[in-house]
Coordinates of C-alpha atoms and ligand atoms in Angstrom, one line a residue:
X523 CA 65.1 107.4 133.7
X524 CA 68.3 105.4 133.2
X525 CA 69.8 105.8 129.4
X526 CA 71.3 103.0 127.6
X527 CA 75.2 103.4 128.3
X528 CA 77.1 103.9 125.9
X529 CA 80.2 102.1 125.2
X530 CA 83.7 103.4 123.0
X531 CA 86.0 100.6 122.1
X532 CA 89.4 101.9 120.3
X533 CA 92.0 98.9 119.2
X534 CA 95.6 99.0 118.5
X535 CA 97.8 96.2 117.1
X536 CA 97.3 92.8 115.4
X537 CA 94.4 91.6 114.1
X538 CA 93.9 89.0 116.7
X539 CA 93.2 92.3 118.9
X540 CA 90.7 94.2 116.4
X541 CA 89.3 90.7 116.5
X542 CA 89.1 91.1 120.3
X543 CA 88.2 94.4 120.1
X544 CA 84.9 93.4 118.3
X545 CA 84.4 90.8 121.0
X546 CA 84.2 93.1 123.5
X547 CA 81.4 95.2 121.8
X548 CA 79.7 92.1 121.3
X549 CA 79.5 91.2 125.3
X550 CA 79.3 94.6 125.8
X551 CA 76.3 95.0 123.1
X552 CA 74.8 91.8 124.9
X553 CA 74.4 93.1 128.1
X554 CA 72.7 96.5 127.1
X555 CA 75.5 98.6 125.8
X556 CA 74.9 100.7 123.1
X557 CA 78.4 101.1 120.9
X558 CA 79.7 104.4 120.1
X559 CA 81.7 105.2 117.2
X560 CA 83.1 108.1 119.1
X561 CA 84.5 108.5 122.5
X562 CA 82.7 112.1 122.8
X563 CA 79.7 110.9 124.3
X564 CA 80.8 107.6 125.4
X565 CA 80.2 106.3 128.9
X566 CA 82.8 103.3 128.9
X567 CA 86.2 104.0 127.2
X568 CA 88.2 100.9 126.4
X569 CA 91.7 101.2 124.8
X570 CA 92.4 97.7 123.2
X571 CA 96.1 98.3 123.2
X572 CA 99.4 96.1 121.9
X573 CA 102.7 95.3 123.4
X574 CA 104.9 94.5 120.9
X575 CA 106.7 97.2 120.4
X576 CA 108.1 100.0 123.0
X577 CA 106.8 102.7 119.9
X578 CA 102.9 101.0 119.9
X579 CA 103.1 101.6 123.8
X580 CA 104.0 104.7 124.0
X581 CA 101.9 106.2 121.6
X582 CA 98.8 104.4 122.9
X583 CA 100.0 105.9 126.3
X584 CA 99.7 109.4 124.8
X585 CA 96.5 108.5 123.5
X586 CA 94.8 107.6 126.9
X587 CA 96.4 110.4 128.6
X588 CA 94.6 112.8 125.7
X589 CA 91.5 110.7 126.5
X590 CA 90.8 111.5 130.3
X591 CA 90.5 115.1 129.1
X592 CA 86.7 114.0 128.3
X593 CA 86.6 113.1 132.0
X594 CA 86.3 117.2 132.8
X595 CA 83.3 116.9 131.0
X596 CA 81.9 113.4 132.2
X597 CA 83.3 113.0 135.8
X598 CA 81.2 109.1 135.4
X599 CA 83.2 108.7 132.7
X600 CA 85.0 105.1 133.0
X601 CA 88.6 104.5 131.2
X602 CA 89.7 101.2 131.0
X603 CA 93.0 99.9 129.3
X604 CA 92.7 96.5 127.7
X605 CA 94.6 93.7 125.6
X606 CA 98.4 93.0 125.3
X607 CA 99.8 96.4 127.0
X608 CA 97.3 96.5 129.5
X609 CA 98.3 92.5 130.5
X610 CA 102.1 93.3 130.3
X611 CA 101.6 96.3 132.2
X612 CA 99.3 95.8 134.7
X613 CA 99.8 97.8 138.2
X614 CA 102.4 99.6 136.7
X615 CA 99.7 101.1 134.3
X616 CA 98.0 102.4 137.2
X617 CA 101.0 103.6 138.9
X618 CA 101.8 105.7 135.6
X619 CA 98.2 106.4 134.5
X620 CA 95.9 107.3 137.4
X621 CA 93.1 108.2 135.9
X622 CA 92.8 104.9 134.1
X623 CA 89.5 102.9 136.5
X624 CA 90.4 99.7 134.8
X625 CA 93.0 97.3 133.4
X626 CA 92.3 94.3 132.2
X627 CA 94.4 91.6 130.0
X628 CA 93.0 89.5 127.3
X629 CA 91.7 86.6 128.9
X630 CA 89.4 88.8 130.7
X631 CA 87.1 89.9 128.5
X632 CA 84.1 87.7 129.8
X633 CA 83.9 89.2 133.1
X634 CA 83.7 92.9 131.3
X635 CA 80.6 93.8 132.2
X636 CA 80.7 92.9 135.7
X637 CA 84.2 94.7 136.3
X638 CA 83.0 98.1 134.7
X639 CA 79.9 97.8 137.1
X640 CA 82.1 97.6 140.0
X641 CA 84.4 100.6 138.5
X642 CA 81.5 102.3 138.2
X643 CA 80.2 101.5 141.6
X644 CA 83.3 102.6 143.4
X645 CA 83.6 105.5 140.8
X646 CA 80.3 106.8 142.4
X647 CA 82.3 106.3 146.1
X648 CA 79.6 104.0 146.7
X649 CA 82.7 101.5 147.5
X650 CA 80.1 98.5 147.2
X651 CA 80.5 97.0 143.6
X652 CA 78.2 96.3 141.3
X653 CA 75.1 98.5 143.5
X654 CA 73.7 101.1 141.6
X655 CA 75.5 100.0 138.5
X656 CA 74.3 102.2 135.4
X657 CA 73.1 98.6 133.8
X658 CA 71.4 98.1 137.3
X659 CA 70.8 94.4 136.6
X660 CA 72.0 91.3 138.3
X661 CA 75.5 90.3 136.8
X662 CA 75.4 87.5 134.5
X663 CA 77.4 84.3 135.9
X664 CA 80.7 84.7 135.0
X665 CA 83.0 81.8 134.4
X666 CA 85.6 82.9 137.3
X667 CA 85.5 85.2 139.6
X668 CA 87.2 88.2 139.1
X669 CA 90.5 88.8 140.9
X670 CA 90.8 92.5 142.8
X671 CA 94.0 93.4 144.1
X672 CA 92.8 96.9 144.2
X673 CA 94.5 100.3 144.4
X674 CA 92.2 102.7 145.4
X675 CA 89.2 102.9 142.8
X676 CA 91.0 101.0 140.5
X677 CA 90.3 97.7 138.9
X678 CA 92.8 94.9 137.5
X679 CA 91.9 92.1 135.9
X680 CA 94.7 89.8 134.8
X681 CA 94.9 86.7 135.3
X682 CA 96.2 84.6 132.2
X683 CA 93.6 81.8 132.7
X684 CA 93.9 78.9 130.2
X685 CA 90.2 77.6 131.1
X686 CA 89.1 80.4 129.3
X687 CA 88.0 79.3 125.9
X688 CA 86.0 82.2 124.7
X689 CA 83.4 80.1 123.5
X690 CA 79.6 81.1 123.8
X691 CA 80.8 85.2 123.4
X692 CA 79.7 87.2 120.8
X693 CA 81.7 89.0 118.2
X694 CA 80.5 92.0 117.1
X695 CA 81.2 92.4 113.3
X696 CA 80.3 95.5 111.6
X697 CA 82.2 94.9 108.3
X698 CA 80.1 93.6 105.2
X699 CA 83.2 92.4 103.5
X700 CA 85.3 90.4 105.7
X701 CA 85.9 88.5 108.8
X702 CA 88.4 87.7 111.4
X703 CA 88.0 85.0 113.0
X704 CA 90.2 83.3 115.5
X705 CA 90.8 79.4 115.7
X706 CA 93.5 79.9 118.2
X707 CA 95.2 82.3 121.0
X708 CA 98.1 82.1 122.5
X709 CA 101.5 81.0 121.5
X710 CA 103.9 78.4 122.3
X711 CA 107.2 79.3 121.0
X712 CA 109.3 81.2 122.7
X713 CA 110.8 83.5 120.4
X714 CA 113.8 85.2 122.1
X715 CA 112.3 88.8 121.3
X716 CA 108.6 88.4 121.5
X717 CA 106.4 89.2 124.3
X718 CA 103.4 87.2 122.8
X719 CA 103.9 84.3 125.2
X720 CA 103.6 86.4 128.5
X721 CA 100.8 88.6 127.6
X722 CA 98.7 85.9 126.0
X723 CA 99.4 82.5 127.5
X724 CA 99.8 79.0 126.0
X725 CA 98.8 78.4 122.8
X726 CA 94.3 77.6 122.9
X727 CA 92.5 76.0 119.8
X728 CA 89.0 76.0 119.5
X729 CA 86.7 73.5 118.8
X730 CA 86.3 72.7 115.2
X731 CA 82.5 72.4 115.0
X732 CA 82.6 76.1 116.8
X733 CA 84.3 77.3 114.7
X734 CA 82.7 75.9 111.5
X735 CA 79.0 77.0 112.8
X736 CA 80.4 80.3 113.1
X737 CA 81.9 80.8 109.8
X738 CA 78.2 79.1 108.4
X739 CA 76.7 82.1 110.3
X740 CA 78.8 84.8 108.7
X741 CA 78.7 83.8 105.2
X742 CA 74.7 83.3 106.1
X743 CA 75.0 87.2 106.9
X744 CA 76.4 87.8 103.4
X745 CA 79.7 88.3 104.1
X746 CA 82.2 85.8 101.7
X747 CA 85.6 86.6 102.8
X748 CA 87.3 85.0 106.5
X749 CA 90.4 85.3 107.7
X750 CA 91.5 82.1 110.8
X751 CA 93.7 83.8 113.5
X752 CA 96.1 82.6 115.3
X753 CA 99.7 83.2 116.6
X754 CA 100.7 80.2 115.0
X755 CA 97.4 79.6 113.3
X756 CA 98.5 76.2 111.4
X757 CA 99.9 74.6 114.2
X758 CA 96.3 74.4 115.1
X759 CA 95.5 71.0 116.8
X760 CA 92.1 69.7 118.1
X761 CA 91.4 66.2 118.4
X762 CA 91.9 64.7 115.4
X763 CA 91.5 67.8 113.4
X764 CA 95.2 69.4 112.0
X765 CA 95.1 72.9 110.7
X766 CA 94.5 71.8 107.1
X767 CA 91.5 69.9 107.7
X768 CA 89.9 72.5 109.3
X769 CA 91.1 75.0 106.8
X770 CA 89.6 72.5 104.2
X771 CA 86.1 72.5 105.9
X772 CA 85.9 76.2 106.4
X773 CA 86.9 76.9 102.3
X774 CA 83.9 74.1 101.9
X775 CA 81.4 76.2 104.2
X776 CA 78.5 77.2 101.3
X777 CA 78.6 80.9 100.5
X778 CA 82.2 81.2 101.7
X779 CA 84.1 82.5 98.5
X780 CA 87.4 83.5 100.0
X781 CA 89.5 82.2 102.9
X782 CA 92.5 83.8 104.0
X783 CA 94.7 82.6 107.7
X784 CA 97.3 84.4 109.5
X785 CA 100.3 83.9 111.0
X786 CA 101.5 80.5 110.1
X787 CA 104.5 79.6 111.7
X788 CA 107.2 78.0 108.8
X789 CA 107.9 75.1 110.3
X790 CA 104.0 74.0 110.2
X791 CA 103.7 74.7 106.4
X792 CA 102.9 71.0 106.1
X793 CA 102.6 69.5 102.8
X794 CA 99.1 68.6 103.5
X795 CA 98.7 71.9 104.4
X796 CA 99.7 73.6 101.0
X797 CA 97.4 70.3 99.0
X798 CA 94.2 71.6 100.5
X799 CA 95.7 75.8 99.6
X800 CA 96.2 74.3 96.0
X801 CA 92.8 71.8 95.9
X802 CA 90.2 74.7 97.5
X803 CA 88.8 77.0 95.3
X804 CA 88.2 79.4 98.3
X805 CA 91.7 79.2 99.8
X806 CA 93.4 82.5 98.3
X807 CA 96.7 82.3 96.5
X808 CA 98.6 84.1 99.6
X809 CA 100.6 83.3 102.2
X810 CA 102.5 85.1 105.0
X811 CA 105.3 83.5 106.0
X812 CA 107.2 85.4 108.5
X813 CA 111.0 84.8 108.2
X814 CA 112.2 87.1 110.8
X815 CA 116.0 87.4 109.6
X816 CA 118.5 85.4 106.6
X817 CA 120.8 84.5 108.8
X818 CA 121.0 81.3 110.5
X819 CA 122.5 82.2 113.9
X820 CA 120.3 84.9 114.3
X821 CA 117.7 82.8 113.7
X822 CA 119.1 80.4 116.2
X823 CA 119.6 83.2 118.6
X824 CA 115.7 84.2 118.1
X825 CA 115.3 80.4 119.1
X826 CA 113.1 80.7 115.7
X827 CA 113.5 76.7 115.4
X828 CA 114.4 76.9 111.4
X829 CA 117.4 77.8 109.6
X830 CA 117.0 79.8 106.1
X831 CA 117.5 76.2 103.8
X832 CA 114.6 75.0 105.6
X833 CA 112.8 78.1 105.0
X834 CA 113.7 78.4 101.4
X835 CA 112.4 74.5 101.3
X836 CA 108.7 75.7 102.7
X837 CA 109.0 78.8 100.5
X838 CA 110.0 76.0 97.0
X839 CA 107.0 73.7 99.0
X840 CA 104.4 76.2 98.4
X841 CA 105.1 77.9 95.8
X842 CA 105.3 74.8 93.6
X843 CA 102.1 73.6 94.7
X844 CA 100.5 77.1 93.9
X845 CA 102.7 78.8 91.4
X846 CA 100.5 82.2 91.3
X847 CA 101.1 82.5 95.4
X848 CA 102.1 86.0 96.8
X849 CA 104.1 86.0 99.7
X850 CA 104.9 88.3 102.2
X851 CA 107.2 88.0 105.4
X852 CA 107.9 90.1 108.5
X853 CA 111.8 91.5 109.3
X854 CA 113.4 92.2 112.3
X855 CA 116.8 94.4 112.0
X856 CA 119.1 94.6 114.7
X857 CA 118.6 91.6 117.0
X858 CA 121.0 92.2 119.4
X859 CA 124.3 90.4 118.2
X860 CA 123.3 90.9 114.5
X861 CA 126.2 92.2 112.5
X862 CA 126.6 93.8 110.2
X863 CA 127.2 90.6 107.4
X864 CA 124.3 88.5 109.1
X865 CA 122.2 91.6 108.9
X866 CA 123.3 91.5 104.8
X867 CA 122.1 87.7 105.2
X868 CA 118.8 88.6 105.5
X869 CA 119.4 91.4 102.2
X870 CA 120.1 88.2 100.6
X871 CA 117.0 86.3 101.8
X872 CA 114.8 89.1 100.3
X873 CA 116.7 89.2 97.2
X874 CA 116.5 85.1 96.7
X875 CA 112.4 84.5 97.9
X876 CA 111.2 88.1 96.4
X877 CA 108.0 88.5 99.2
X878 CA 105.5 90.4 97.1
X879 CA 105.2 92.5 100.8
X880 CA 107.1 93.1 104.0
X881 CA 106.4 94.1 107.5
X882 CA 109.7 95.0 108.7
X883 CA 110.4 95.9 112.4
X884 CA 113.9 97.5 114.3
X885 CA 114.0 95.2 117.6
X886 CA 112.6 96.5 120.4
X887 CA 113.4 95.6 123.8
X888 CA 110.8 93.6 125.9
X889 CA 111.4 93.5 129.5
X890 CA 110.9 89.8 130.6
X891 CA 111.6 88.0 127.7
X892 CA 114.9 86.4 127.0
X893 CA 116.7 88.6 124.3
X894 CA 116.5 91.0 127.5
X895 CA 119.4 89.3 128.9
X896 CA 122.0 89.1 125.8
X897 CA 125.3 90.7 126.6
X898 CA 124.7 94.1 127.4
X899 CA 127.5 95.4 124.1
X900 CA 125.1 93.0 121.9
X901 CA 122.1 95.6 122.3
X902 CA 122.5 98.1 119.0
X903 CA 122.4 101.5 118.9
X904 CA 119.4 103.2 117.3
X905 CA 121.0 104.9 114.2
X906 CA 122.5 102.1 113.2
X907 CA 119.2 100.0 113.4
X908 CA 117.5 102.7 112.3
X909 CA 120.1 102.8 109.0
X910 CA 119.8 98.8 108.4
X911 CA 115.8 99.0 108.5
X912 CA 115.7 101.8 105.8
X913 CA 118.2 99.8 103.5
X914 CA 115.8 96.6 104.0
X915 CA 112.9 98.8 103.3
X916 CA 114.5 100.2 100.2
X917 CA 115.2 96.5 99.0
X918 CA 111.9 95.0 99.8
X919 CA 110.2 97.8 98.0
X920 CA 112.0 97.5 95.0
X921 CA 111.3 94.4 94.6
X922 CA 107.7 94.7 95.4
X923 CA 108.2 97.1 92.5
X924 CA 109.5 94.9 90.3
X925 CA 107.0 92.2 91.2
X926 CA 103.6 94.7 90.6
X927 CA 105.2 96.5 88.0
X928 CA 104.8 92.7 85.9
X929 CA 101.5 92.5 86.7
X930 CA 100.3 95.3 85.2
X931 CA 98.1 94.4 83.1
X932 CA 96.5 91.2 84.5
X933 CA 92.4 90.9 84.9
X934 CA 91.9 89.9 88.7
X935 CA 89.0 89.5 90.9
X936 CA 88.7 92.1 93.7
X937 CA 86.1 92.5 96.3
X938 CA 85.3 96.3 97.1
X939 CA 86.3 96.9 100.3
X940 CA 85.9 100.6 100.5
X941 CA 85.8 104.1 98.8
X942 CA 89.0 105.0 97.6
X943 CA 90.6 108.6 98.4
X944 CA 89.0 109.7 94.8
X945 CA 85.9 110.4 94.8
X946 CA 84.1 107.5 92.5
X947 CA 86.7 104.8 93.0
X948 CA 86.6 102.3 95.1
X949 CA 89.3 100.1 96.7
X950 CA 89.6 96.4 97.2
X951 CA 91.9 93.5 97.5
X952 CA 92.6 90.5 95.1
X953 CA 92.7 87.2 95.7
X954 CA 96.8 87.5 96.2
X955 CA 96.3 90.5 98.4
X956 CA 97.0 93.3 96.4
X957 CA 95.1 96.6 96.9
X958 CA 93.4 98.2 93.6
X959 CA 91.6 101.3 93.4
X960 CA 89.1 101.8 90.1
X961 CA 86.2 103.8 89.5
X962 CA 83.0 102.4 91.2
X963 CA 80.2 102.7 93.2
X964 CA 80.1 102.7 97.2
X965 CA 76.9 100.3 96.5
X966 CA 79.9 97.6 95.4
X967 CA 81.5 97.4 99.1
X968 CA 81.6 93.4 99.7
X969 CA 80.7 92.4 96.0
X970 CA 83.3 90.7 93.8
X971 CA 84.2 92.8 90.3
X972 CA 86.3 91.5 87.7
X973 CA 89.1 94.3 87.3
X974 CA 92.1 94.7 84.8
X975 CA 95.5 96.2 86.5
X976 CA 96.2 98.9 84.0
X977 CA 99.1 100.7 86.9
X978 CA 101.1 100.5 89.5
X979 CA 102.5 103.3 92.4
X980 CA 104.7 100.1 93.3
X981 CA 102.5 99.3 96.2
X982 CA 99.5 99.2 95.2
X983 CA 97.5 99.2 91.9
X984 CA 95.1 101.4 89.8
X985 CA 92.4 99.5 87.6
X986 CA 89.4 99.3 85.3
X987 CA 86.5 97.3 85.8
X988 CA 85.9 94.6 82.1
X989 CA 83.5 93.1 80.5
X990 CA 83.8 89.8 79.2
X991 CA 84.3 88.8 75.8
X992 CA 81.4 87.4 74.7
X993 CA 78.9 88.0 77.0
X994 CA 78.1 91.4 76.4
X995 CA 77.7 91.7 80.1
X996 CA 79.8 92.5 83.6
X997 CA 80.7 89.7 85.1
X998 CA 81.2 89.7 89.4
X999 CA 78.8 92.6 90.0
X1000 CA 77.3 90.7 92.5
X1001 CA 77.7 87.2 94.7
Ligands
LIG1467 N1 102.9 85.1 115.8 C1 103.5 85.8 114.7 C2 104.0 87.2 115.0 C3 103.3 88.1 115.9 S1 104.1 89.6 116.2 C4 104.6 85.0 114.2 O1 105.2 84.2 114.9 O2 104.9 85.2 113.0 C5 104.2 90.3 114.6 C6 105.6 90.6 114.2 O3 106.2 91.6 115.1 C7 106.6 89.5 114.3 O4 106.5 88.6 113.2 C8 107.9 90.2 114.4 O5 108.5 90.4 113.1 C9 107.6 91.5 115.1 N2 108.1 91.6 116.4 C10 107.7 90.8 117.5 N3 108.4 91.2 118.6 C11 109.2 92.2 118.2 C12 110.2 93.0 118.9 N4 110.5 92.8 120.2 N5 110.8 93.9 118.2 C13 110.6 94.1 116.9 N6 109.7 93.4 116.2 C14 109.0 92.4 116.9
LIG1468 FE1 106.0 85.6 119.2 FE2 107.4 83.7 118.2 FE3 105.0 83.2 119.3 FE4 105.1 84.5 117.0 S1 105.8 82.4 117.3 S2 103.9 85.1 118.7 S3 107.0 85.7 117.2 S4 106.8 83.9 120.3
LIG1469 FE1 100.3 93.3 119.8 FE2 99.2 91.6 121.4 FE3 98.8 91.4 118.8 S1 101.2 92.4 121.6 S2 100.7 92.2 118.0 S3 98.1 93.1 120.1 S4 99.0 89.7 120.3

C-alpha cells in the first residue's frame, strides 16, 4: 500500500519567501502531501533559499550538502533547491551540487507537483516521468508546461514567466497570530546592487478583490494581524486601485485588528498613503523605510532614484501625520566607491531620523547586476567594510537605546506571539513593533494583552500585564 508522501519545506530569506515557502506546502498539501516538520522522515526535501547576499548562499549551500546525508538512508529521497538562489543559480547549482534532483525558481511553484513526480520517476531510472509517481494520480493541468533542459536525472525549472499570477494557489498558514500576505512580486527598480530584479521578474500586483477575499478568510480563521508584501509593496497599482486604497480596504476587512506592509519604496510614501496609516484604526504606527546610505552620490550610484532631503521630507511626511510612528531602515556600508566621508553621511542620516531599528548589510557582490562592473579599485576590502558596519551598528543601537530606554514605562497593546526563553513569559510585539516579554500563559499566543513597559535590554523590552483603573478587570485578554 502506497503511504501518503511526506513533504519537508525549509525557507531562508525575506518574508516574501517564508510566504512562498507556505505556498508551496499548500499546493503540496493540495495534491496529497502530508507536511513534515522535520526532514528525518521526509520524502520531498525543498530548500526555499535567498540570493541576496554571497553569506545567505553559502550557508544554505552547506545546509543542502548536510541534507543529502539523509539520502544514505532514503535512496527515494528527492532534494530540490527552490526560490531566489535556486533561480540565480540554476545549472550551475547542479554542476556544484549533484545530488540536488531539482531546481526550481520562484515563478515555478505551480507546476511543483508535477516536476517532483517526474524527479521521482527518473529517480526510480524509470526515465519516463510522471509513471509510477509515489502520488500515482493524473497531474493536475498546469498553467505552462514545464521546461526540461535536463542533466541527467536532474530537473530545472526556471523560467521567469510574468503570466504567472499565483492566483487560485493555496497558502498554507500555520501561524494563529499573523499573516503574510503578498499583493505584489517582483520589482522594477534597478538598484545597482540588488539581485531582486533578475531572480524575481518585473514587478506583478494582484487583483484587489483577491486579495481582499483572502484577508476576509484569514481574519474568519481567527487570526487579526496581516502583513501586504511586496518589493515595493506601495507602488502597488491595479486598475484604479493605488496602494492606499487597497491598504484602506484591507484595515476595513471585519475582524482584522492589525495591518502591517513591507517594503515600501521612499519615493511612493504618497501623502494619501500616510492619510489612510493616520485615519485606520488597524494600520500600525510603523513604518520601514529603507534608506540604503546618507549620502547623495551613493545614493545616485545605487540608482536609488531619491537623494537624502527627499528622504528626510518622506520621513517629516509621515511622521507628522502619525507622530507615535517607529521607523526602521535598512544600511548598506561599502558600496563600491563609498568613502570614507559619504560613508560618515550616512552616520549622520542615523543620527538626524533616529530609526527605532536597523537592518544593516556590508555589500555583497552580485554577479549580473550593474554595481558588478564599477571600476575594479572602487570594490572595498573586507576589513574595512567590515569596520564601517560595526561603527553603524554601534550607532544605530545606541540610538535604539536611547529611543526604548524613553519608553519605559508606557502601557502598550501586544499580541502574544510566542513563549518567551523563560519559562511563564510570553513574547509579543506592539503595535510600533517592539518585542516584549512578560509573564503569561502559552494559552494567550494570538490574543491581544494590555502590557506596561517596566525595562529595556535596549532591543527589546520586559513587561507586566495591567489592569485597568476602574474596571476591576483585564482588559485584552481575548479578541
Ligand atoms: N525591496 C526592498 C529590499 C529587498 S532586499 C527594498 O527595496 O527596500 C533587503 C535589503 O537587503 C535591502 O534593503 C538592502 O539593504 C539589502 N541588500 C540588497 N542587496 C544587497 C547587496 N548586494 N549587498 C548587501 N545588501 C544588500
Ligand atoms: Fe532590490 Fe531596489 Fe528592487 Fe528593492 S527596489 S528589490 S533594493 S532593486
Ligand atoms: Fe532573498 Fe529573494 Fe527575498 S533574494 S531577500 S529571498 S526576494
Amino acid at each position: 500500500m502506497k503511504r501518503t508522501p511526506r513533504a519537508y519545506v525549509e525557507t531562508y530569506g525575506c518574508q516574501m519567501n517564508i510566504s512562498d515557502g507556505e505556498l508551496m506546502e499548500g499546493i503540496l498539501e493540495a495534491r496529497g502531501y502530508e507536511i513534515a516538520e522535520r526532514p528525518d522522515d521526509a520524502d520531498v526535501i525543498l530548500v526555499n533559499t535567498c540570493a541576496i547576499r554571497d553569506h545567505a548562499e553559502k550557508r544554505v549551500l552547506g545546509r543542502v550538502s548536510q541534507l543529502k546525508g539523509l539520502k544514505a538512508d532514503n535512496p527515494e529521497l528527492i532534494l530540490g533547491v527552490t526560490g531566489c538562489m535556486a533561480q540565480r543559480m540554476g545549472d550551475d547549482l547542479l554542476a556544484k551540487a549533484p545530488y540536488v534532483d531539482l531546481v526550481m525558481g520562484p515563478d515555478g511553484y505551480r507546476a511543483l507537483p508535477e516536476a517532483l513526480e517526474q524527479a521521482r520517476g527518473r529517480s526510480r531510472s524509470t526515465g519516463e516521468g510522471a509513471e509510477g509517481g509515489v502520488l500515482g494520480s493524473a497531474p493536475a493541468r498546469v498553467a505552462r508546461e514545464i521546461p526540461r533542459p535536463r542533466r541527467g536525472p536532474q530537473l530545472t525549472v526556471l523560467d521567469l514567466d510574468t503570466g504567472e499570477n499565483y492566483e487560485g494557489l493555496e497558502q498554507r498558514r500555520t501561524s494563529d497570530v499573523s499573516a503574510w500576505v503578498p499583493i505584489q512580486r517582483g520589482c522594477d527598480h534597478r538598484c545597482t546592487y540588488c539581485i531582486v530584479p533578475y531572480v524575481r521578474g518585473p514587478e506583478k500586483n494582484r487583483d484587489p478583490h483577491e486579495v481582499l477575499a483572502e484577508i476576509a478568510g484569514i481574519a474568519a480563521g481567527g487570526v487579526h494581524e496581516v502583513t501586504l508584501l511586496g518589493q515595493t509593496v506601495n507602488s502597488y497599482e491595479s486598475g484604479d486601485w493605488s496602494f492606499a486604497r487597497l491598504l484602506r480596504e484591507v484595515a476595513r476587512v471585519p475582524g482584522i485588528r492589525r495591518v502591517r506592509f513591507t517594503s515600501p519604496h521612499p519615493n511612493d510614501l504618497t501623502e494619501e498613503l500616510v492619510e489612510v496609516m493616520a485615519a485606520e484604526p488597524a494600520v500600525c504606527e510603523q513604518l520601514h523605510l529603507p534608506a540604503q546610505s546618507g549620502n547623495n552620490r551613493t545614493l545616485k550610484r545605487m540608482l536609488r532614484r531619491y537623494t537624502v532631503e527627499t528622504f528626510l521630507e518622506k520621513v517629516e511626511l509621515a511622521r507628522s501625520a502619525i507622530p507615535d510612528l517607529a521607523l526602521s531602515t535598512d544600511i548598506i556600508v561599502a558600496f563600491p566607491g563609498e568613502t570614507d566621508a559619504e560613508f560618515r553621511d550616512t552616520l549622520e542620516l542615523m543620527r538626524t531620523v533616529r530609526f527605532d531599528d536597523a537592518f544593516t548589510y556590508k555589500y555583497s557582490l552580485r554577479e549580473g547586476t550593474p554595481a558588478t562592473r564599477l571600476p575594479e579599485g572602487d570594490f572595498i576590502p573586507d576589513d574595512e567594510a567590515q569596520a564601517r558596519l560595526e561603527e553603524l551598528i554601534t550607532v544605530a543601537r545606541g540610538i535604539q537605546a536611547e529611543i526604548n530606554r524613553s519608553e519605559v514605562g508606557r502601557v502598550e497593546e501586544v499580541l502574544v506571539e510566542k513563549a518567551a526563553r523563560d519559562p511563564g513569559s510570553v513574547l509579543g510585539r506592539t503595535r510600533r513593533n517592539k518585542v516584549v516579554a512578560f509573564p503569561g500563559d502559552l494559552s494567550w499566543v494570538g490574543h491581544m494583552h494590555t502590557v506596561e513597559l517596566t525595562s529595556t535590554t535596549g532591543a527589546t523590552f520586559a513587561g507586566s500585564r495591567v489592569a485597568v483603573a476602574g474596571t476591576g478587570t483585564l482588559v485584552g485578554a481575548a479578541v
